[in-house]
XYZ file of C-alpha atoms in Angstrom:
672
model
C -78.434 27.271 39.926
C -75.598 24.792 39.353
C -76.990 23.554 36.059
C -77.555 27.115 34.858
C -73.966 28.046 35.643
C -72.541 25.099 33.732
C -74.718 25.892 30.750
C -73.292 29.431 30.596
C -69.657 28.229 30.748
C -69.800 25.955 27.709
C -70.670 28.661 25.163
C -68.022 30.922 26.707
C -65.381 28.194 26.467
C -66.378 27.394 22.894
C -66.184 31.076 21.997
C -62.689 31.338 23.510
C -61.562 28.273 21.573
C -62.872 29.819 18.380
C -60.903 33.005 19.009
C -57.745 31.024 19.771
C -58.114 28.951 16.628
C -58.714 32.046 14.508
C -55.699 33.835 16.010
C -53.576 30.773 15.390
C -54.658 30.674 11.747
C -53.713 34.327 11.347
C -50.390 34.108 13.185
C -48.109 33.123 10.281
C -49.776 35.507 7.803
C -49.262 38.263 10.373
C -45.601 37.238 10.773
C -44.774 37.765 7.102
C -46.811 40.957 6.871
C -44.856 42.286 9.856
C -41.517 41.207 8.381
C -42.217 42.828 5.007
C -43.271 46.042 6.711
C -40.182 46.029 8.956
C -37.747 45.355 6.105
C -39.103 48.135 3.915
C -38.944 50.558 6.831
C -35.362 49.620 7.731
C -33.963 49.521 4.190
C -35.531 52.609 2.607
C -36.773 50.762 -0.480
C -37.355 53.928 -2.486
C -40.130 55.442 -4.536
C -40.718 52.346 -6.668
C -41.716 50.162 -3.704
C -45.257 48.735 -3.832
C -46.259 48.242 -0.207
C -49.630 46.694 -1.037
C -48.039 44.014 -3.205
C -45.459 43.162 -0.558
C -48.003 42.873 2.257
C -50.445 40.838 0.161
C -47.687 38.435 -0.872
C -46.539 38.122 2.735
C -50.098 37.428 3.878
C -50.577 34.827 1.125
C -47.324 33.055 1.958
C -48.265 32.961 5.644
C -51.579 31.315 4.759
C -49.698 28.780 2.661
C -47.481 28.002 5.663
C -50.613 27.356 7.721
C -51.406 24.226 5.734
C -48.563 22.022 7.070
C -48.828 23.570 10.551
C -52.456 22.507 10.968
C -51.850 18.986 9.687
C -50.795 17.761 13.155
C -53.229 16.252 15.679
C -51.213 17.296 18.717
C -50.993 20.926 19.737
C -47.301 20.616 20.580
C -46.388 19.345 17.120
C -48.330 22.108 15.405
C -46.776 24.689 17.702
C -43.289 23.379 16.887
C -44.018 23.590 13.155
C -45.268 27.169 13.528
C -42.181 28.036 15.574
C -39.812 26.579 12.965
C -41.510 28.395 10.078
C -41.692 31.681 11.974
C -38.029 31.460 12.990
C -36.987 30.592 9.438
C -38.858 33.636 8.154
C -37.474 35.968 10.818
C -33.937 34.707 10.255
C -34.209 35.074 6.467
C -35.473 38.638 6.719
C -32.895 39.752 9.279
C -30.064 38.197 7.251
C -31.272 40.113 4.196
C -31.316 43.291 6.277
C -27.679 42.795 7.270
C -26.665 41.838 3.713
C -28.226 45.036 2.403
C -26.666 47.033 5.219
C -23.262 45.628 4.273
C -23.390 45.689 0.471
C -26.270 48.065 -0.353
C -27.887 45.206 -2.239
C -29.908 42.116 -1.406
C -28.577 38.673 -2.304
C -30.527 35.637 -3.429
C -30.755 32.654 -1.042
C -28.319 30.487 -3.020
C -25.630 33.179 -2.939
C -26.102 33.662 0.800
C -26.004 29.930 1.465
C -22.919 29.370 -0.685
C -21.024 32.194 0.973
C -22.063 31.589 4.570
C -19.356 29.058 5.396
C -16.552 31.153 3.956
C -17.799 34.297 5.669
C -17.866 32.586 9.066
C -14.405 31.108 8.513
C -12.675 34.282 7.313
C -14.780 36.998 8.942
C -16.092 35.258 12.051
C -14.814 38.025 14.316
C -16.705 40.655 12.341
C -19.873 38.544 12.294
C -19.670 38.095 16.071
C -19.311 41.850 16.520
C -22.231 42.415 14.174
C -24.421 40.115 16.258
C -23.459 41.973 19.435
C -23.945 45.445 18.014
C -27.029 44.503 16.041
C -28.760 42.675 18.895
C -31.575 45.220 18.968
C -32.249 44.746 15.263
C -32.131 40.970 15.603
C -34.683 41.177 18.430
C -36.921 43.471 16.356
C -37.061 40.940 13.544
C -37.736 38.166 16.055
C -40.680 39.824 17.809
C -43.102 37.329 16.167
C -41.117 34.373 17.523
C -40.909 35.953 20.962
C -44.669 36.578 20.923
C -45.320 32.996 19.847
C -43.330 31.612 22.784
C -44.452 34.078 25.459
C -48.125 33.754 24.522
C -48.010 29.967 24.249
C -51.335 29.392 26.098
C -53.093 31.610 23.568
C -52.435 29.396 20.550
C -54.246 26.361 19.226
C -52.295 24.759 16.395
C -54.234 21.482 16.360
C -55.497 19.884 13.161
C -58.299 21.638 11.277
C -61.017 19.962 9.273
C -60.523 19.643 5.531
C -62.952 22.461 4.766
C -61.007 24.900 6.897
C -57.780 23.886 5.176
C -59.474 24.272 1.796
C -60.673 27.765 2.707
C -57.173 28.706 3.869
C -55.684 27.427 0.609
C -58.311 29.321 -1.388
C -57.597 32.503 0.563
C -53.859 32.044 -0.110
C -54.504 31.647 -3.844
C -56.730 34.729 -3.929
C -54.242 36.853 -1.963
C -51.330 35.679 -4.115
C -53.303 36.318 -7.308
C -54.086 39.836 -6.139
C -50.416 40.389 -5.296
C -49.267 39.061 -8.676
C -51.923 41.055 -10.492
C -50.920 44.243 -8.719
C -47.375 43.927 -10.110
C -48.773 44.556 -13.590
C -50.694 47.701 -12.657
C -47.563 49.862 -12.813
C -46.212 49.887 -16.378
C -42.737 50.918 -15.190
C -42.446 48.248 -12.490
C -44.208 45.414 -14.351
C -41.123 44.321 -16.384
C -39.172 43.891 -13.140
C -41.567 41.068 -12.269
C -40.983 39.289 -15.578
C -38.391 39.863 -18.305
C -36.358 42.475 -16.377
C -36.399 40.506 -13.134
C -33.390 40.971 -10.849
C -33.547 39.676 -7.276
C -32.413 42.919 -5.650
C -34.703 45.117 -7.745
C -37.588 42.712 -7.242
C -37.344 43.263 -3.497
C -37.139 47.027 -3.909
C -40.313 46.962 -5.979
C -42.447 44.118 -4.641
C -40.943 42.889 -1.373
C -38.822 39.961 -0.259
C -41.494 37.245 -0.394
C -42.436 38.075 -3.985
C -38.835 38.327 -5.155
C -37.906 35.043 -3.471
C -40.878 33.331 -5.103
C -39.868 34.733 -8.511
C -36.284 33.633 -7.938
C -37.399 30.082 -7.255
C -39.780 29.971 -10.226
C -37.251 31.456 -12.646
C -34.525 29.102 -11.441
C -36.728 26.330 -12.845
C -38.393 27.966 -15.846
C -35.866 30.650 -16.735
C -36.657 34.347 -16.941
C -39.227 34.942 -19.697
C -38.190 36.766 -22.839
C -39.562 40.180 -23.574
C -42.489 40.125 -26.020
C -41.165 40.851 -29.490
C -41.737 44.360 -30.774
C -42.658 45.012 -34.379
C -39.699 47.369 -34.746
C -36.300 45.758 -35.014
C -33.653 46.104 -32.362
C -31.561 49.197 -32.915
C -27.904 48.220 -33.134
C -25.188 50.288 -31.522
C -23.958 53.051 -33.756
C -20.608 54.473 -34.687
C -19.041 57.608 -33.319
C -19.069 60.732 -35.444
C -15.317 61.063 -35.859
C -15.412 60.500 -39.596
C -15.067 57.255 -41.536
C -11.991 55.337 -40.340
C -9.816 53.241 -42.589
C -11.262 49.757 -42.950
C -8.971 47.070 -41.544
C -11.420 44.182 -41.599
C -13.778 42.839 -38.944
C -13.171 41.056 -35.657
C -15.341 38.204 -36.818
C -14.938 34.455 -37.296
C -16.297 32.500 -40.228
C -19.394 31.343 -38.355
C -22.842 31.534 -39.946
C -25.036 32.062 -36.900
C -28.190 32.327 -39.013
C -27.478 28.852 -40.381
C -26.780 27.568 -36.878
C -30.126 28.991 -35.757
C -31.962 27.299 -38.614
C -30.418 23.893 -37.923
C -30.598 23.956 -34.107
C -33.355 21.789 -32.603
C -33.111 23.444 -29.183
C -35.415 26.467 -29.479
C -33.661 28.439 -26.733
C -30.217 27.969 -28.306
C -31.615 28.726 -31.751
C -32.909 32.047 -30.392
C -29.438 32.903 -29.066
C -27.876 32.048 -32.442
C -30.385 34.388 -34.089
C -29.544 37.151 -31.635
C -25.804 36.831 -32.318
C -26.444 36.804 -36.064
C -28.113 40.230 -35.719
C -25.118 41.807 -33.969
C -22.590 43.918 -35.853
C -18.949 42.866 -35.587
C -16.489 45.565 -34.540
C -14.088 46.916 -37.110
C -10.383 46.247 -36.694
C -8.306 49.387 -36.284
C -4.786 50.759 -36.262
C -4.224 49.208 -32.822
C -5.199 45.680 -33.858
C -2.246 43.384 -33.161
C -0.185 46.113 -31.449
C 0.661 43.693 -28.620
C 0.762 40.461 -30.602
C 3.141 37.949 -29.005
C 3.689 40.017 -25.861
C 3.244 38.770 -22.300
C 0.092 39.659 -20.363
C -0.321 40.288 -16.627
C -3.804 41.072 -15.277
C -4.405 42.260 -11.716
C -7.914 42.402 -10.272
C -7.321 44.441 -7.133
C -9.349 44.228 -3.956
C -11.367 47.451 -3.503
C -8.914 49.604 -5.444
C -10.296 53.005 -6.449
C -9.081 55.832 -8.663
C -8.890 58.008 -5.547
C -6.363 55.645 -3.941
C -3.808 56.307 -6.695
C -1.596 59.386 -6.397
C 1.853 60.449 -7.538
C 2.985 60.972 -3.943
C 1.794 57.753 -2.259
C 1.552 55.284 -5.148
C 4.182 56.367 -7.689
C 4.295 53.002 -9.469
C 0.532 52.725 -9.930
C 0.494 56.390 -10.926
C 3.192 55.731 -13.522
C 1.190 52.874 -15.008
C -2.030 54.894 -14.965
C -0.570 57.949 -16.680
C 1.828 56.097 -18.984
C -0.686 53.734 -20.546
C -3.965 54.084 -22.405
C -6.066 56.819 -20.802
C -9.621 55.759 -19.943
C -11.534 58.882 -19.016
C -14.954 57.402 -18.234
C -14.454 53.859 -16.926
C -16.819 51.958 -14.613
C -16.779 48.628 -12.878
C -20.429 47.978 -11.997
C -21.115 46.449 -8.611
C -22.914 43.358 -9.819
C -24.380 42.375 -6.447
C -22.091 39.464 -5.626
C -19.046 41.196 -4.185
C -15.569 40.123 -5.376
C -16.557 36.995 -7.268
C -18.921 38.932 -9.547
C -16.244 41.504 -10.288
C -13.753 38.755 -11.096
C -16.295 37.081 -13.335
C -16.746 40.177 -15.494
C -12.987 40.730 -15.788
C -12.185 37.101 -16.623
C -15.092 36.222 -18.936
C -16.186 39.509 -20.508
C -19.766 38.630 -19.556
C -22.213 40.314 -17.201
C -22.730 38.189 -14.052
C -26.508 38.392 -14.375
C -26.968 35.851 -11.582
C -24.611 37.684 -9.244
C -22.278 35.352 -7.332
C -23.991 32.275 -8.770
C -22.717 33.180 -12.229
C -19.162 32.116 -11.381
C -20.367 28.805 -9.954
C -22.604 28.124 -12.944
C -19.723 28.118 -15.433
C -17.914 25.197 -13.767
C -17.638 22.487 -16.409
C -18.727 24.814 -19.214
C -16.924 25.701 -22.409
C -15.957 29.249 -21.451
C -14.469 30.250 -24.768
C -14.736 33.980 -24.069
C -11.795 33.850 -21.626
C -8.407 35.193 -22.721
C -6.510 32.051 -21.785
C -8.315 29.984 -24.386
C -6.951 32.273 -27.102
C -3.402 32.471 -25.731
C -2.679 28.936 -24.508
C -2.856 27.426 -28.027
C -0.122 29.919 -28.958
C 2.194 28.476 -26.306
C 1.421 30.857 -23.443
C 1.951 29.746 -19.854
C -1.349 30.608 -18.122
C -1.439 30.826 -14.303
C -3.844 32.370 -11.765
C -2.902 33.499 -8.237
C -4.851 34.605 -5.175
C -3.479 35.095 -1.671
C -6.694 34.046 0.060
C -7.907 30.562 0.919
C -8.159 28.290 -2.100
C -11.767 27.249 -1.448
C -13.278 30.684 -0.840
C -15.861 31.193 -3.606
C -14.784 27.719 -4.813
C -11.965 29.319 -6.786
C -10.085 26.030 -6.957
C -13.092 24.689 -8.893
C -13.930 27.759 -10.999
C -10.578 29.114 -12.149
C -9.391 25.984 -13.987
C -12.408 26.586 -16.258
C -11.392 30.197 -16.956
C -8.422 29.551 -19.197
C -5.716 28.812 -16.605
C -3.439 25.803 -16.391
C -3.134 26.130 -12.614
C -4.723 28.075 -9.775
C -2.256 28.823 -6.966
C -3.617 30.026 -3.640
C -3.364 29.483 0.101
C -3.884 25.743 0.189
C -2.845 24.976 -3.384
C 0.809 26.017 -3.323
C 1.021 29.503 -1.826
C 1.059 28.501 1.845
C 4.829 28.069 1.653
C 5.463 31.800 1.379
C 2.422 33.513 2.940
C 2.597 34.705 6.546
C -0.472 34.093 8.700
C -1.860 37.624 8.945
C -5.035 39.571 8.204
C -5.432 40.478 5.482
C -2.786 38.505 3.587
C 0.079 40.401 1.985
C 0.061 41.182 -1.744
C 3.804 41.768 -1.476
C 4.411 38.249 -0.175
C 2.275 36.823 -2.980
C 4.260 38.736 -5.593
C 7.654 37.860 -4.097
C 6.760 34.184 -3.850
C 5.190 33.782 -7.278
C 7.272 35.697 -9.813
C 9.878 32.969 -10.196
C 7.095 30.581 -11.289
C 6.702 32.383 -14.597
C 9.431 34.922 -15.277
C 11.719 33.469 -17.914
C 8.856 31.313 -19.250
C 7.750 33.690 -21.998
C 5.204 34.058 -23.395
C 3.009 34.096 -20.305
C -0.478 35.137 -19.215
C -0.544 35.694 -15.450
C -3.559 36.686 -13.363
C -3.519 38.011 -9.788
C -6.524 38.545 -7.530
C -5.120 40.654 -4.693
C -6.320 40.767 -1.077
C -4.446 43.355 0.992
C -7.033 46.057 0.308
C -9.793 44.134 2.072
C -11.772 45.646 4.918
C -12.292 46.332 7.817
C -10.116 49.454 7.576
C -8.479 50.402 10.848
C -5.102 50.669 12.529
C -6.067 48.149 15.206
C -5.922 44.751 13.495
C -5.701 45.432 9.743
C -2.052 44.421 9.455
C -1.443 45.937 6.021
C -2.878 49.284 7.126
C -0.745 49.150 10.274
C 2.348 48.388 8.184
C 1.827 51.529 6.065
C 0.339 53.777 8.753
C 3.247 56.220 8.847
C 2.926 56.890 5.113
C -0.633 58.238 5.396
C -0.498 60.169 8.662
C -0.284 63.568 6.979
C -3.330 63.027 4.786
C -6.191 65.450 5.325
C -8.715 62.677 5.847
C -10.546 60.689 8.501
C -8.831 57.761 10.200
C -11.027 55.368 8.223
C -9.917 56.823 4.877
C -6.289 56.863 6.002
C -6.535 53.172 6.880
C -8.134 52.420 3.512
C -5.380 54.237 1.603
C -2.746 52.530 3.762
C -4.158 49.117 2.862
C -3.752 49.945 -0.835
C -0.090 50.827 -0.298
C 0.613 47.117 0.092
C -0.642 46.678 -3.474
C 1.625 49.553 -4.533
C 4.586 47.746 -2.971
C 3.657 44.507 -4.741
C 3.328 46.216 -8.139
C 6.655 47.984 -7.565
C 8.313 44.604 -6.994
C 6.653 43.318 -10.163
C 7.954 46.251 -12.207
C 11.452 45.889 -10.765
C 11.618 42.214 -11.736
C 10.295 42.928 -15.238
C 12.915 45.656 -15.596
C 15.688 43.290 -14.500
C 14.499 40.737 -17.067
C 14.256 43.422 -19.783
C 10.566 42.599 -20.277
C 8.880 45.996 -19.883
C 8.450 46.498 -23.623
C 7.364 42.889 -24.062
C 4.746 42.816 -21.295
C 1.255 44.307 -21.104
C -0.109 45.059 -17.638
C -3.857 45.399 -17.055
C -5.085 46.588 -13.657
C -8.616 47.184 -12.413
C -10.634 46.692 -9.233
C -13.130 44.014 -8.272
C -15.700 46.564 -7.079
C -16.071 50.007 -5.565
C -14.956 50.393 -1.900
C -18.312 49.416 -0.407
C -16.758 48.641 3.009
C -16.491 52.424 3.446
C -20.243 52.975 3.355
C -22.341 53.515 6.461
C -22.731 49.988 7.802
C -22.623 48.083 11.059
C -20.657 45.139 9.695
C -17.905 47.441 8.409
C -17.900 49.368 11.695
C -18.733 52.667 9.991
C -20.842 55.352 11.615
C -21.225 57.356 8.397
C -20.717 57.203 4.645
C -16.968 57.276 4.024
C -17.385 56.484 0.310
C -18.621 60.028 -0.226
C -15.653 61.370 1.741
C -13.252 59.394 -0.456
C -14.958 60.487 -3.679
C -15.535 64.071 -2.636
C -19.221 63.925 -3.578
C -22.314 61.865 -2.639
C -22.355 58.535 -4.482
C -26.115 58.712 -4.910
C -26.585 56.356 -7.869
C -24.852 53.497 -9.660
C -22.994 55.729 -12.089
C -21.567 57.997 -9.387
C -20.769 55.016 -7.163
C -19.103 52.681 -9.672
C -16.609 54.917 -11.488
C -13.287 53.101 -11.303
C -9.715 52.865 -12.508
C -8.535 50.879 -15.530
C -4.859 50.606 -16.436
C -3.591 49.152 -19.717
C 0.174 49.723 -19.798
C 3.142 48.605 -21.831
C 6.677 49.967 -22.000
C 6.216 51.017 -25.614
C 3.008 52.892 -24.794
C 4.910 54.921 -22.229
C 7.310 56.122 -24.934
C 4.592 57.572 -27.173
C 4.592 61.337 -27.698
C 0.832 61.425 -27.135
C -1.158 58.889 -25.122
C -4.025 56.888 -26.561
C -7.192 58.366 -25.048
C -10.552 56.613 -24.706
C -13.197 59.177 -23.808
C -16.342 57.088 -24.309
C -18.043 55.386 -21.357
C -16.615 51.910 -20.838
C -16.654 49.135 -18.262
C -15.036 45.927 -17.078
C -16.786 43.745 -19.676
C -14.944 45.732 -22.361
C -11.515 44.618 -21.121
C -11.380 41.226 -22.861
C -12.454 42.344 -26.367
C -10.037 45.279 -26.097
C -7.132 43.031 -25.082
C -7.981 40.454 -27.751
C -7.915 43.153 -30.428
C -4.600 44.538 -29.136
C -3.105 41.035 -29.154
C -4.365 40.397 -32.684
C -6.402 37.379 -31.609
C -8.830 35.789 -34.036
C -12.066 36.291 -32.138
C -15.694 37.025 -32.913
C -16.746 40.338 -31.388
C -20.419 39.425 -31.867
C -20.065 36.956 -28.980
C -19.140 39.666 -26.457
C -21.607 42.061 -24.813
C -18.723 44.505 -24.390
C -16.668 46.104 -27.139
C -13.122 46.849 -28.229
C -12.566 50.250 -26.623
C -10.321 51.348 -29.486
C -13.070 50.798 -32.036
C -15.424 53.516 -33.242
C -18.529 51.929 -31.707
C -20.623 53.976 -29.332
C -19.679 53.546 -25.689
C -22.148 51.681 -23.487
C -21.945 50.819 -19.806
C -24.699 48.655 -18.366
C -25.604 47.390 -14.948
C -27.470 44.152 -14.288
C -30.229 46.337 -12.835
C -30.882 47.490 -16.447
C -29.429 50.934 -15.784
C -27.025 52.176 -18.464
C -24.793 55.013 -19.594
C -23.775 56.245 -23.051
C -22.150 59.439 -24.273
C -25.597 61.012 -24.212
C -26.350 60.382 -20.544
C -27.303 58.009 -17.742
C -30.535 56.021 -17.490
C -31.416 55.001 -13.920
C -33.591 51.888 -14.115
C -34.592 52.194 -10.457
C -36.389 55.474 -11.137
C -36.920 55.364 -14.901
C -35.201 58.729 -15.285
C -32.688 59.687 -17.966
C -30.131 62.367 -17.083
C -28.431 63.794 -20.180
C -24.778 64.726 -20.259
C -24.063 68.430 -20.499
C -24.778 69.615 -24.026
C -26.441 66.336 -25.028
C -30.066 65.480 -25.724
C -31.823 62.170 -26.218
C -35.373 61.588 -27.378
C -37.614 58.742 -26.264
C -36.770 56.683 -29.358
C -33.071 56.772 -28.493
C -33.726 55.858 -24.853
C -36.034 53.005 -25.833
C -33.536 51.686 -28.381
C -30.696 51.576 -25.850
C -32.988 49.957 -23.279
C -33.732 47.290 -25.882
C -30.016 46.785 -26.561
C -29.294 46.405 -22.839
C -32.124 43.895 -22.406
C -30.759 41.893 -25.310
C -27.209 41.859 -23.970
C -28.232 40.864 -20.459
C -30.482 38.123 -21.785
C -27.616 36.919 -23.994
C -25.270 36.745 -20.991
C -27.875 34.784 -19.057
C -28.126 32.235 -21.853
C -24.352 31.883 -22.175
C -23.998 31.312 -18.435
C -26.997 29.084 -17.802
C -27.109 27.096 -21.038
C -23.372 26.690 -21.733
C -23.967 28.431 -25.039
C -20.417 28.357 -26.369
C -20.436 24.574 -26.628
C -23.060 24.988 -29.359
C -20.774 27.411 -31.212
C -17.300 25.930 -30.809
C -17.932 22.263 -31.440
C -14.957 19.941 -31.703
């Protein structure tokens, strides 16, 4: 009897060990399948999401993670490796959830890593509150880790034989191949895996694992070019307002075709060829209108057109109505918050790599920036920001953007800034004006801060300061606090105008004002302490797509413009990357318009606004790249040839910007 009993136990024990070993092999694949499923459920990926691709890629990546886990002889070491990998995955997915919840976009790992320190330093209180209020979500994303720990006796993470490891690797390759192959089965989504790849859109189509893999691969190899079509690229056309008088071209004496032929670097040669195909904009009656005048540019934290009114912001309203009228202006939200918005304003390029774009231009020849045209003419060129000097590495980036000095909290501004949250735009203006007034000609740039979130009357000191001014508004407390925060900017601009008036410089100074991005801290989000979508309340309509969300304010003002009988009106769609070529034309600078993806807004070229998601807008309508739908403007029509031609133009421009940013293209053009 005893011997019989022992003989029955051994097969049972062996069977249990086999089950444990199989479950352990499947644990990490199951983790990433679960995380992909949870993220798509929580973030409402949309109709373009390919669940099968995401789950296959997650399963394949989990199998790949098995290989190092099962390399250890001791169970404890293998368990620790599995725990580390599972926790890393859970943490990465939950961070992406909160990023998307905060900004309505996902951010690549490098952007998150670069910004993490600054976020904790400046917004630690908000992050702590987010962790408290989002504890349930954090737990949900950590269920695999909890299960791993609680069910510790169930697992067997000891070393496997080489054949088992080989089978696991083969299964990972097969699963990944199926996932990659499935991305090409949808003709609309397939380009988003290759030549139209964008990290955020990759996630919304194929999942986080796939998009992260693509991001890593393309950071090494570069995003592939689109296969050449037999038809040539359709260049942007002219408006139908009749043939204008010819004043010459905004074009330098550079033979880009010859540069392409002589360039040994194939990638740079291709960019030269692309530029050679572009049409230079025609000079116009406004060319040189502001030649020799001073220039002040303000990129304003979260400013919106709705925040400007005659009653509450009379100075901003004066500048808006007394300058050039831009009737259809947008500042696309490029996916990297303030630094991406600054990048577009200061370089005239699309930040195709989101927040990384600004970091990538450190040490480059950034010849598209205004300062490089004005400083040789004797302009004093200074940049100011009333935040910490090292946030977004501004003390490293801004000296490469055409400024002699960057002055911020920590590089000269600490002497006149009070320790408050958020910092005061008024204090920045009061403390800085004497640096440059009387030093004409000057080019001065301000990145403001007072309009930063979180909007409340509890600890937002600028909103508290201006609370009485907004109490009679017919709006929610959140919107009142937002408007109140912008009144500090109004006060700062009023001080600026008063000092320019005293110095008799209004006619000799051009003021350009725009925002860094739409007021995303008003959207429904835990980190911004919002229980509903306040952006739609501010706008008065649902901001349901990029075009509706990103409409913005652009001011180009000068004292002489204000005296005109009729204002200059720009009715075509335009955006922040159009600011620099427009200003350069107005200042009569010798520049080559072929090198800018934007255009001089006073030219006759067709208006084009593009997003780095490959969406775009022209006078004929809006193309939403997330859905593939074109919505025509009232009274307009567009056939498939027109839509395809503009899509091709947008692809070319975005690819051009990527090459300028990543390959330091201008050093191949402007050689010493």
